[in-house]
PDB file of C-alpha atoms in Angstrom:
ATOM      1  CA  MET A  12     -33.367  21.304  14.546  1.00  0.00           C
ATOM      2  CA  ARG A  13     -31.644  18.824  16.844  1.00  0.00           C
ATOM      3  CA  ILE A  14     -31.624  15.205  15.399  1.00  0.00           C
ATOM      4  CA  LEU A  15     -30.410  12.098  17.548  1.00  0.00           C
ATOM      5  CA  THR A  16     -28.915   8.973  16.096  1.00  0.00           C
ATOM      6  CA  SER A  17     -26.805   6.549  16.034  1.00  0.00           C
ATOM      7  CA  ALA A  18     -23.138   7.013  14.832  1.00  0.00           C
ATOM      8  CA  GLU A  19     -23.842   4.132  12.136  1.00  0.00           C
ATOM      9  CA  LYS A  20     -26.872   6.226  10.312  1.00  0.00           C
ATOM     10  CA  THR A  21     -25.098   9.954  10.610  1.00  0.00           C
ATOM     11  CA  GLU A  22     -23.786  10.147   6.879  1.00  0.00           C
ATOM     12  CA  GLY A  23     -26.846   8.836   5.224  1.00  0.00           C
ATOM     13  CA  LEU A  24     -28.199  11.576   7.137  1.00  0.00           C
ATOM     14  CA  THR A  25     -26.721  14.438   6.547  1.00  0.00           C
ATOM     15  CA  ASP A  26     -26.262  13.559   3.071  1.00  0.00           C
ATOM     16  CA  LEU A  27     -29.972  13.448   2.784  1.00  0.00           C
ATOM     17  CA  ILE A  28     -30.218  16.652   4.213  1.00  0.00           C
ATOM     18  CA  SER A  29     -27.316  18.521   2.409  1.00  0.00           C
ATOM     19  CA  GLU A  30     -29.680  17.024  -0.669  1.00  0.00           C
ATOM     20  CA  LYS A  31     -32.082  19.226   0.323  1.00  0.00           C
ATOM     21  CA  PHE A  32     -30.670  22.480   1.987  1.00  0.00           C
ATOM     22  CA  ALA A  33     -27.458  22.775   0.991  1.00  0.00           C
ATOM     23  CA  ASN A  34     -28.009  26.167  -1.429  1.00  0.00           C
ATOM     24  CA  VAL A  35     -29.800  27.723   1.264  1.00  0.00           C
ATOM     25  CA  ASP A  36     -27.937  30.670   3.612  1.00  0.00           C
ATOM     26  CA  CYS A  37     -27.019  30.174   6.579  1.00  0.00           C
ATOM     27  CA  PHE A  38     -26.998  25.783   6.048  1.00  0.00           C
ATOM     28  CA  ARG A  39     -24.587  23.977   8.507  1.00  0.00           C
ATOM     29  CA  ILE A  40     -24.600  20.900  10.309  1.00  0.00           C
ATOM     30  CA  ASN A  41     -23.177  19.739  13.020  1.00  0.00           C
ATOM     31  CA  ILE A  42     -21.850  16.788  13.998  1.00  0.00           C
ATOM     32  CA  ILE A  43     -21.873  16.845  17.940  1.00  0.00           C
ATOM     33  CA  PRO A  44     -20.878  13.039  19.238  1.00  0.00           C
ATOM     34  CA  VAL A  45     -22.711  12.054  22.439  1.00  0.00           C
ATOM     35  CA  ALA A  46     -21.135  10.882  25.520  1.00  0.00           C
ATOM     36  CA  ALA A  47     -23.826   9.259  27.509  1.00  0.00           C
ATOM     37  CA  THR A  48     -27.758   9.840  27.983  1.00  0.00           C
ATOM     38  CA  ILE A  49     -30.634   9.407  31.096  1.00  0.00           C
ATOM     39  CA  PRO A  50     -31.880   7.899  30.327  1.00  0.00           C
ATOM     40  CA  SER A  51     -30.709   5.500  28.147  1.00  0.00           C
ATOM     41  CA  ILE A  52     -32.258   4.933  24.904  1.00  0.00           C
ATOM     42  CA  PRO A  53     -34.032   1.526  23.696  1.00  0.00           C
ATOM     43  CA  GLU A  54     -31.777  -0.369  21.225  1.00  0.00           C
ATOM     44  CA  LYS A  55     -34.789  -1.080  19.113  1.00  0.00           C
ATOM     45  CA  ALA A  56     -35.558   3.284  19.145  1.00  0.00           C
ATOM     46  CA  GLU A  57     -35.604   4.389  15.762  1.00  0.00           C
ATOM     47  CA  PRO A  58     -36.469   7.774  15.950  1.00  0.00           C
ATOM     48  CA  ILE A  59     -35.176   8.553  12.061  1.00  0.00           C
ATOM     49  CA  GLN A  60     -34.820   6.345   9.170  1.00  0.00           C
ATOM     50  CA  PRO A  61     -33.619   8.431   6.161  1.00  0.00           C
ATOM     51  CA  GLU A  62     -33.841   6.735   3.429  1.00  0.00           C
ATOM     52  CA  VAL A  63     -30.637   5.049   1.750  1.00  0.00           C
ATOM     53  CA  SER A  64     -30.129   2.423  -0.468  1.00  0.00           C
ATOM     54  CA  PRO A  65     -29.384  -1.426   0.467  1.00  0.00           C
ATOM     55  CA  GLU A  66     -26.214  -0.588  -0.981  1.00  0.00           C
ATOM     56  CA  GLU A  67     -26.013   2.678   0.706  1.00  0.00           C
ATOM     57  CA  HIS A  68     -27.444   1.541   4.672  1.00  0.00           C
ATOM     58  CA  LYS A  69     -24.065  -1.483   3.872  1.00  0.00           C
ATOM     59  CA  ARG A  70     -20.810   1.306   3.471  1.00  0.00           C
ATOM     60  CA  SER A  71     -22.068   2.269   6.213  1.00  0.00           C
ATOM     61  CA  LYS A  72     -22.448   0.672   8.705  1.00  0.00           C
ATOM     62  CA  GLU A  73     -20.228   0.037  11.867  1.00  0.00           C
ATOM     63  CA  ARG A  74     -17.993   3.417  11.015  1.00  0.00           C
ATOM     64  CA  ILE A  75     -18.314   6.934  11.517  1.00  0.00           C
ATOM     65  CA  SER A  76     -19.484   9.640   9.082  1.00  0.00           C
ATOM     66  CA  ARG A  77     -17.688  10.846   6.198  1.00  0.00           C
ATOM     67  CA  GLU A  78     -17.733  14.499   7.833  1.00  0.00           C
ATOM     68  CA  GLU A  79     -16.573  13.067  11.087  1.00  0.00           C
ATOM     69  CA  LEU A  80     -13.885  11.040   9.590  1.00  0.00           C
ATOM     70  CA  TYR A  81     -12.474  13.557   7.379  1.00  0.00           C
ATOM     71  CA  SER A  82     -12.475  15.925  10.517  1.00  0.00           C
ATOM     72  CA  PHE A  83     -11.097  13.762  12.805  1.00  0.00           C
ATOM     73  CA  ILE A  84      -7.515  12.338   9.911  1.00  0.00           C
ATOM     74  CA  GLU A  85      -7.280  16.186   8.922  1.00  0.00           C
ATOM     75  CA  THR A  86      -6.718  17.129  12.492  1.00  0.00           C
ATOM     76  CA  ALA A  87      -4.804  14.059  12.935  1.00  0.00           C
ATOM     77  CA  ALA A  88      -2.389  14.882   9.726  1.00  0.00           C
ATOM     78  CA  LYS A  89      -1.481  18.948  10.562  1.00  0.00           C
ATOM     79  CA  LEU A  90       2.051  19.581  11.123  1.00  0.00           C
ATOM     80  CA  THR A  91       2.354  20.850  14.976  1.00  0.00           C
ATOM     81  CA  LYS A  92       4.735  21.578  16.966  1.00  0.00           C
ATOM     82  CA  VAL A  93       3.968  19.012  19.109  1.00  0.00           C
ATOM     83  CA  TYR A  94       4.328  16.322  15.812  1.00  0.00           C
ATOM     84  CA  ILE A  95       7.727  18.064  15.015  1.00  0.00           C
ATOM     85  CA  ALA A  96       8.538  17.484  19.226  1.00  0.00           C
ATOM     86  CA  MET A  97       6.900  14.288  19.541  1.00  0.00           C
ATOM     87  CA  ILE A  98       8.713  12.602  16.196  1.00  0.00           C
ATOM     88  CA  VAL A  99      12.016  14.361  18.136  1.00  0.00           C
ATOM     89  CA  LEU A 100      11.675  12.834  20.851  1.00  0.00           C
ATOM     90  CA  SER A 101      10.385   9.063  20.553  1.00  0.00           C
ATOM     91  CA  SER A 102      13.719   9.202  17.386  1.00  0.00           C
ATOM     92  CA  ILE A 103      16.361   9.670  20.487  1.00  0.00           C
ATOM     93  CA  ILE A 104      13.953   6.911  22.520  1.00  0.00           C
ATOM     94  CA  ALA A 105      14.128   4.323  19.505  1.00  0.00           C
ATOM     95  CA  ALA A 106      17.777   5.285  18.742  1.00  0.00           C
ATOM     96  CA  ALA A 107      18.692   3.943  22.362  1.00  0.00           C
ATOM     97  CA  GLY A 108      16.764   1.748  22.206  1.00  0.00           C
ATOM     98  CA  LEU A 109      18.678   0.000  19.643  1.00  0.00           C
ATOM     99  CA  LEU A 110      21.834   1.250  20.142  1.00  0.00           C
ATOM    100  CA  SER A 111      20.666  -0.512  23.750  1.00  0.00           C
ATOM    101  CA  ASN A 112      19.197  -3.040  21.996  1.00  0.00           C
ATOM    102  CA  ASN A 113      16.314  -3.237  24.435  1.00  0.00           C
ATOM    103  CA  VAL A 114      13.304  -3.890  22.589  1.00  0.00           C
ATOM    104  CA  VAL A 115      10.895  -2.305  25.703  1.00  0.00           C
ATOM    105  CA  VAL A 116      12.711   1.177  24.956  1.00  0.00           C
ATOM    106  CA  ILE A 117      11.589   0.506  21.282  1.00  0.00           C
ATOM    107  CA  ILE A 118       8.246  -0.172  22.154  1.00  0.00           C
ATOM    108  CA  GLY A 119       8.130   3.204  24.238  1.00  0.00           C
ATOM    109  CA  ALA A 120       9.378   4.759  21.170  1.00  0.00           C
ATOM    110  CA  MET A 121       7.088   3.550  19.207  1.00  0.00           C
ATOM    111  CA  VAL A 122       3.845   5.055  21.450  1.00  0.00           C
ATOM    112  CA  VAL A 123       5.555   7.991  21.525  1.00  0.00           C
ATOM    113  CA  ALA A 124       5.836   7.860  17.829  1.00  0.00           C
ATOM    114  CA  PRO A 125       3.283  10.118  15.737  1.00  0.00           C
ATOM    115  CA  LEU A 126       3.142   8.327  12.890  1.00  0.00           C
ATOM    116  CA  MET A 127      -0.050   7.188  12.291  1.00  0.00           C
ATOM    117  CA  GLY A 128      -2.119  10.228  11.384  1.00  0.00           C
ATOM    118  CA  PRO A 129      -0.544  11.466   8.245  1.00  0.00           C
ATOM    119  CA  ASN A 130       0.005   8.074   6.517  1.00  0.00           C
ATOM    120  CA  VAL A 131      -3.969   7.495   7.352  1.00  0.00           C
ATOM    121  CA  ALA A 132      -4.224  10.555   5.890  1.00  0.00           C
ATOM    122  CA  LEU A 133      -2.413   9.982   2.596  1.00  0.00           C
ATOM    123  CA  ALA A 134      -4.616   7.291   2.407  1.00  0.00           C
ATOM    124  CA  LEU A 135      -7.401   8.461   2.921  1.00  0.00           C
ATOM    125  CA  ALA A 136      -5.978  11.491   0.221  1.00  0.00           C
ATOM    126  CA  THR A 137      -6.178   8.866  -2.302  1.00  0.00           C
ATOM    127  CA  THR A 138      -9.167   7.197  -1.846  1.00  0.00           C
ATOM    128  CA  LEU A 139     -11.405  10.786  -2.543  1.00  0.00           C
ATOM    129  CA  GLY A 140      -8.465  11.947  -4.724  1.00  0.00           C
ATOM    130  CA  ASP A 141      -8.384  14.962  -2.561  1.00  0.00           C
ATOM    131  CA  LEU A 142      -5.168  16.594  -3.233  1.00  0.00           C
ATOM    132  CA  THR A 143      -5.481  19.443  -0.650  1.00  0.00           C
ATOM    133  CA  LEU A 144      -5.206  16.731   1.930  1.00  0.00           C
ATOM    134  CA  ALA A 145      -2.706  14.700   0.028  1.00  0.00           C
ATOM    135  CA  ARG A 146      -0.332  17.517   0.425  1.00  0.00           C
ATOM    136  CA  ASN A 147      -0.650  18.770   3.890  1.00  0.00           C
ATOM    137  CA  ALA A 148       0.021  15.032   4.981  1.00  0.00           C
ATOM    138  CA  LEU A 149       3.307  14.696   2.337  1.00  0.00           C
ATOM    139  CA  LYS A 150       3.654  17.888   3.676  1.00  0.00           C
ATOM    140  CA  THR A 151       3.763  15.920   7.345  1.00  0.00           C
ATOM    141  CA  ASN A 152       4.932  13.118   6.703  1.00  0.00           C
ATOM    142  CA  LEU A 153       8.323  14.327   4.926  1.00  0.00           C
ATOM    143  CA  VAL A 154       8.997  17.000   8.013  1.00  0.00           C
ATOM    144  CA  GLY A 155       8.772  14.283  10.385  1.00  0.00           C
ATOM    145  CA  ILE A 156      10.804  11.484   8.232  1.00  0.00           C
ATOM    146  CA  SER A 157      13.254  14.265   7.686  1.00  0.00           C
ATOM    147  CA  LEU A 158      13.441  14.888  10.948  1.00  0.00           C
ATOM    148  CA  ALA A 159      14.135  11.691  11.541  1.00  0.00           C
ATOM    149  CA  VAL A 160      16.404  10.514   9.583  1.00  0.00           C
ATOM    150  CA  ILE A 161      18.815  13.958  10.712  1.00  0.00           C
ATOM    151  CA  LEU A 162      18.165  13.203  14.163  1.00  0.00           C
ATOM    152  CA  SER A 163      20.082   8.899  14.459  1.00  0.00           C
ATOM    153  CA  VAL A 164      22.204  10.404  11.620  1.00  0.00           C
ATOM    154  CA  ALA A 165      24.203  12.693  14.007  1.00  0.00           C
ATOM    155  CA  LEU A 166      23.756   9.981  16.985  1.00  0.00           C
ATOM    156  CA  GLY A 167      25.234   7.423  14.481  1.00  0.00           C
ATOM    157  CA  PHE A 168      28.153   9.894  13.755  1.00  0.00           C
ATOM    158  CA  ILE A 169      28.821  10.199  17.596  1.00  0.00           C
ATOM    159  CA  LEU A 170      27.574   6.775  19.356  1.00  0.00           C
ATOM    160  CA  PRO A 171      29.112   4.034  18.380  1.00  0.00           C
ATOM    161  CA  VAL A 172      27.034   1.070  16.521  1.00  0.00           C
ATOM    162  CA  ASP A 173      27.234  -2.203  15.872  1.00  0.00           C
ATOM    163  CA  PRO A 174      25.251  -3.240  13.003  1.00  0.00           C
ATOM    164  CA  SER A 175      25.186  -7.296  14.488  1.00  0.00           C
ATOM    165  CA  MET A 176      23.940  -6.099  16.997  1.00  0.00           C
ATOM    166  CA  PRO A 177      19.842  -8.544  16.707  1.00  0.00           C
ATOM    167  CA  GLU A 178      17.300  -5.101  17.243  1.00  0.00           C
ATOM    168  CA  ILE A 179      19.374  -3.334  14.651  1.00  0.00           C
ATOM    169  CA  ARG A 180      19.969  -6.119  11.747  1.00  0.00           C
ATOM    170  CA  SER A 181      16.658  -7.273  12.287  1.00  0.00           C
ATOM    171  CA  ARG A 182      15.961  -3.824  10.835  1.00  0.00           C
ATOM    172  CA  THR A 183      18.090  -4.267   7.064  1.00  0.00           C
ATOM    173  CA  SER A 184      16.209  -6.814   6.002  1.00  0.00           C
ATOM    174  CA  VAL A 185      13.043  -7.756   4.393  1.00  0.00           C
ATOM    175  CA  GLY A 186      10.910 -10.603   4.239  1.00  0.00           C
ATOM    176  CA  LEU A 187       7.280 -11.890   3.998  1.00  0.00           C
ATOM    177  CA  ALA A 188       6.462 -11.219   7.587  1.00  0.00           C
ATOM    178  CA  GLU A 189       7.521  -7.653   7.478  1.00  0.00           C
ATOM    179  CA  ILE A 190       5.276  -6.902   5.149  1.00  0.00           C
ATOM    180  CA  ILE A 191       2.190  -8.741   5.701  1.00  0.00           C
ATOM    181  CA  VAL A 192       2.935  -6.300   9.696  1.00  0.00           C
ATOM    182  CA  ALA A 193       2.599  -3.564   7.402  1.00  0.00           C
ATOM    183  CA  PHE A 194      -0.212  -4.565   5.414  1.00  0.00           C
ATOM    184  CA  ALA A 195      -1.511  -5.346   8.890  1.00  0.00           C
ATOM    185  CA  SER A 196      -0.490  -2.247  10.204  1.00  0.00           C
ATOM    186  CA  GLY A 197      -2.165   0.397   7.929  1.00  0.00           C
ATOM    187  CA  CYS A 198      -5.630  -1.771   7.996  1.00  0.00           C
ATOM    188  CA  ALA A 199      -5.723  -0.810  11.558  1.00  0.00           C
ATOM    189  CA  GLY A 200      -4.533   2.472  11.706  1.00  0.00           C
ATOM    190  CA  VAL A 201      -7.829   3.634   8.512  1.00  0.00           C
ATOM    191  CA  LEU A 202     -10.496   0.777  11.439  1.00  0.00           C
ATOM    192  CA  ALA A 203      -9.359   2.881  14.788  1.00  0.00           C
ATOM    193  CA  PHE A 204     -10.001   5.701  12.977  1.00  0.00           C
ATOM    194  CA  THR A 205     -13.591   4.252  11.089  1.00  0.00           C
ATOM    195  CA  THR A 206     -14.761   2.783  14.118  1.00  0.00           C
ATOM    196  CA  ALA A 207     -13.433   6.122  15.773  1.00  0.00           C
ATOM    197  CA  ALA A 208     -11.750   3.060  18.382  1.00  0.00           C
ATOM    198  CA  PRO A 209      -8.793   4.296  20.500  1.00  0.00           C
ATOM    199  CA  ALA A 210      -5.729   5.229  18.327  1.00  0.00           C
ATOM    200  CA  VAL A 211      -3.379   4.690  20.473  1.00  0.00           C
ATOM    201  CA  ILE A 212      -2.508   1.228  20.874  1.00  0.00           C
ATOM    202  CA  ILE A 213      -3.142   1.233  17.146  1.00  0.00           C
ATOM    203  CA  GLY A 214      -0.610   4.040  16.365  1.00  0.00           C
ATOM    204  CA  VAL A 215       1.652   1.190  18.189  1.00  0.00           C
ATOM    205  CA  ALA A 216       0.905  -0.923  15.176  1.00  0.00           C
ATOM    206  CA  VAL A 217       2.190   1.873  12.840  1.00  0.00           C
ATOM    207  CA  ALA A 218       5.345   2.965  14.917  1.00  0.00           C
ATOM    208  CA  VAL A 219       6.304  -0.646  14.146  1.00  0.00           C
ATOM    209  CA  SER A 220       6.644  -0.612  11.091  1.00  0.00           C
ATOM    210  CA  LEU A 221       8.242   2.819  10.399  1.00  0.00           C
ATOM    211  CA  LEU A 222      10.248   4.488  13.358  1.00  0.00           C
ATOM    212  CA  PRO A 223      13.100   1.614  14.627  1.00  0.00           C
ATOM    213  CA  PRO A 224      14.649   1.291  10.065  1.00  0.00           C
ATOM    214  CA  LEU A 225      14.169   4.979   9.390  1.00  0.00           C
ATOM    215  CA  VAL A 226      15.961   5.331  12.772  1.00  0.00           C
ATOM    216  CA  ALA A 227      17.916   2.369  12.241  1.00  0.00           C
ATOM    217  CA  PHE A 228      19.874   3.986   8.576  1.00  0.00           C
ATOM    218  CA  GLY A 229      20.391   7.192  10.220  1.00  0.00           C
ATOM    219  CA  LEU A 230      22.396   5.370  12.731  1.00  0.00           C
ATOM    220  CA  LEU A 231      23.674   3.154  10.485  1.00  0.00           C
ATOM    221  CA  LEU A 232      24.042   5.175   7.558  1.00  0.00           C
ATOM    222  CA  GLY A 233      25.647   8.313  10.317  1.00  0.00           C
ATOM    223  CA  ALA A 234      28.649   5.896  11.403  1.00  0.00           C
ATOM    224  CA  GLY A 235      29.201   4.980   7.775  1.00  0.00           C
ATOM    225  CA  TYR A 236      27.415   1.159   7.457  1.00  0.00           C
ATOM    226  CA  VAL A 237      26.249   2.697   3.815  1.00  0.00           C
ATOM    227  CA  SER A 238      25.636  -1.096   2.709  1.00  0.00           C
ATOM    228  CA  HIS A 239      23.391  -2.133   6.205  1.00  0.00           C
ATOM    229  CA  ALA A 240      21.982   1.665   6.032  1.00  0.00           C
ATOM    230  CA  THR A 241      20.465   0.805   1.947  1.00  0.00           C
ATOM    231  CA  GLY A 242      18.608  -2.175   3.728  1.00  0.00           C
ATOM    232  CA  ALA A 243      17.141  -0.742   6.592  1.00  0.00           C
ATOM    233  CA  LEU A 244      16.057   1.939   4.001  1.00  0.00           C
ATOM    234  CA  LEU A 245      14.394  -0.517   1.592  1.00  0.00           C
ATOM    235  CA  LEU A 246      12.717  -2.202   4.719  1.00  0.00           C
ATOM    236  CA  PHE A 247      11.397   1.231   5.972  1.00  0.00           C
ATOM    237  CA  LEU A 248      10.526   2.378   2.180  1.00  0.00           C
ATOM    238  CA  VAL A 249       8.967  -1.271   1.879  1.00  0.00           C
ATOM    239  CA  ASN A 250       6.580  -0.974   4.844  1.00  0.00           C
ATOM    240  CA  LEU A 251       5.977   2.880   4.183  1.00  0.00           C
ATOM    241  CA  ILE A 252       4.015   1.432   1.115  1.00  0.00           C
ATOM    242  CA  SER A 253       2.459  -1.384   2.689  1.00  0.00           C
ATOM    243  CA  VAL A 254       0.861   0.265   5.030  1.00  0.00           C
ATOM    244  CA  ASN A 255      -0.420   3.117   2.570  1.00  0.00           C
ATOM    245  CA  LEU A 256      -1.511   0.695   0.384  1.00  0.00           C
ATOM    246  CA  ALA A 257      -3.708  -1.352   2.859  1.00  0.00           C
ATOM    247  CA  GLY A 258      -4.915   1.757   4.447  1.00  0.00           C
ATOM    248  CA  VAL A 259      -6.391   2.547   0.724  1.00  0.00           C
ATOM    249  CA  ALA A 260      -7.935  -0.974   0.194  1.00  0.00           C
ATOM    250  CA  THR A 261      -9.319  -0.753   3.824  1.00  0.00           C
ATOM    251  CA  PHE A 262     -10.904   2.815   2.856  1.00  0.00           C
ATOM    252  CA  ILE A 263     -12.946   1.762   0.289  1.00  0.00           C
ATOM    253  CA  ALA A 264     -13.593  -1.047   1.810  1.00  0.00           C
ATOM    254  CA  GLN A 265     -15.705   0.421   3.880  1.00  0.00           C
ATOM    255  CA  GLY A 266     -17.597   2.898   2.068  1.00  0.00           C
ATOM    256  CA  ILE A 267     -15.201   6.001   2.093  1.00  0.00           C
ATOM    257  CA  LEU A 268     -16.492   7.713  -1.097  1.00  0.00           C
ATOM    258  CA  PRO A 269     -17.389  11.162  -2.380  1.00  0.00           C
ATOM    259  CA  ARG A 270     -20.426  12.555  -1.734  1.00  0.00           C
ATOM    260  CA  ASN A 271     -21.501  13.852  -5.076  1.00  0.00           C
ATOM    261  CA  TRP A 272     -20.921  11.758  -8.109  1.00  0.00           C
ATOM    262  CA  TRP A 273     -18.981  13.897 -10.481  1.00  0.00           C
ATOM    263  CA  GLU A 274     -16.129  13.932  -7.089  1.00  0.00           C
ATOM    264  CA  ALA A 275     -16.300   9.813  -6.818  1.00  0.00           C
ATOM    265  CA  ASP A 276     -15.567   9.836 -10.820  1.00  0.00           C
ATOM    266  CA  ARG A 277     -12.662  11.487 -10.087  1.00  0.00           C
ATOM    267  CA  ALA A 278     -11.805  10.058  -6.641  1.00  0.00           C
ATOM    268  CA  ARG A 279     -11.902   6.793  -8.321  1.00  0.00           C
ATOM    269  CA  ARG A 280      -9.501   7.660 -11.105  1.00  0.00           C
ATOM    270  CA  ALA A 281      -6.949   9.839  -9.725  1.00  0.00           C
ATOM    271  CA  THR A 282      -7.589   6.292  -6.401  1.00  0.00           C
ATOM    272  CA  SER A 283      -6.617   4.219  -9.979  1.00  0.00           C
ATOM    273  CA  ILE A 284      -3.624   6.103 -10.559  1.00  0.00           C
ATOM    274  CA  ALA A 285      -2.191   6.324  -6.984  1.00  0.00           C
ATOM    275  CA  ILE A 286      -2.540   2.929  -6.448  1.00  0.00           C
ATOM    276  CA  VAL A 287      -1.266   1.543  -9.884  1.00  0.00           C
ATOM    277  CA  LEU A 288       2.364   3.963  -8.833  1.00  0.00           C
ATOM    278  CA  TRP A 289       1.874   2.277  -5.059  1.00  0.00           C
ATOM    279  CA  VAL A 290       2.128  -0.964  -6.924  1.00  0.00           C
ATOM    280  CA  LEU A 291       4.883  -0.285  -9.334  1.00  0.00           C
ATOM    281  CA  LEU A 292       6.966   1.710  -6.460  1.00  0.00           C
ATOM    282  CA  LEU A 293       6.635  -1.698  -4.528  1.00  0.00           C
ATOM    283  CA  ALA A 294       8.057  -3.818  -7.307  1.00  0.00           C
ATOM    284  CA  ALA A 295      10.774  -1.854  -8.051  1.00  0.00           C
ATOM    285  CA  LEU A 296      11.359  -2.114  -4.515  1.00  0.00           C
ATOM    286  CA  LEU A 297      11.009  -5.981  -4.197  1.00  0.00           C
ATOM    287  CA  MET A 298      12.733  -6.237  -7.259  1.00  0.00           C
ATOM    288  CA  ILE A 299      15.514  -4.591  -5.815  1.00  0.00           C
ATOM    289  CA  LEU A 300      15.417  -6.560  -2.429  1.00  0.00           C
ATOM    290  CA  ALA A 301      15.932  -9.703  -4.523  1.00  0.00           C
ATOM    291  CA  THR A 302      18.856  -8.413  -6.338  1.00  0.00           C
ATOM    292  CA  ARG A 303      20.756  -7.831  -3.050  1.00  0.00           C
ATOM    293  CA  ILE A 304      19.730 -11.669  -1.685  1.00  0.00           C
TER     294      ILE A 304
END
């Protein structure tokens, strides 16, 4: 059976069909995006109208279905050879931009950096209470962060590093503006996935909060500027937590919930615990920053 429906109605329709036929042998739903159809379908044409509550209709409005979203994000969070190569390349480019005080080169590094996928995946895992997705996202994030740090420390040890250069100095302190940018980046990253918008440009917003301070930390640490390196590390950690908190808040605002009530109950508990931990970590970092001022 083939059903053509609009993207925002997909989740309600798949939930309805799954409830009826989930126990049938060989049951499967394949969701296939339609790039175009000829002749065009009138906007008022509604061939399928699954019965959903007003609250559920509001949740699914203007976003893709839960299953499509999960598939996109799960793929983006995988640890692959391409991801590792992009981390290495973006770190080298970012280090070159920081050392030459060239903002254009730094922006180029953020275009290459694949940091949005694992961080949005971590926010989704927090929202859904999905431990498997959380483990995969954390593993991918940790590998990427470790590679960026190791490479930038090596470059800092070999190349001359001047902590007074504006592009490096600006990554060694945390202010309200940086936190606002990180929260906005997290929201933008989630919206890119939930609305199936082009994610490349929005990925720059996430990278601007994460990659430059991380590489600055490695360069300064490799060059022996421990105090400046600590400031860059604190900025990176504050931004990382802010991006994920904003991502969780955006997923909740868009009504991303598990299909079954028992999964939803488990997800609410996991989300509450994770949010409390994120907030406590952010508060602890801000207290540390306050003592450094």
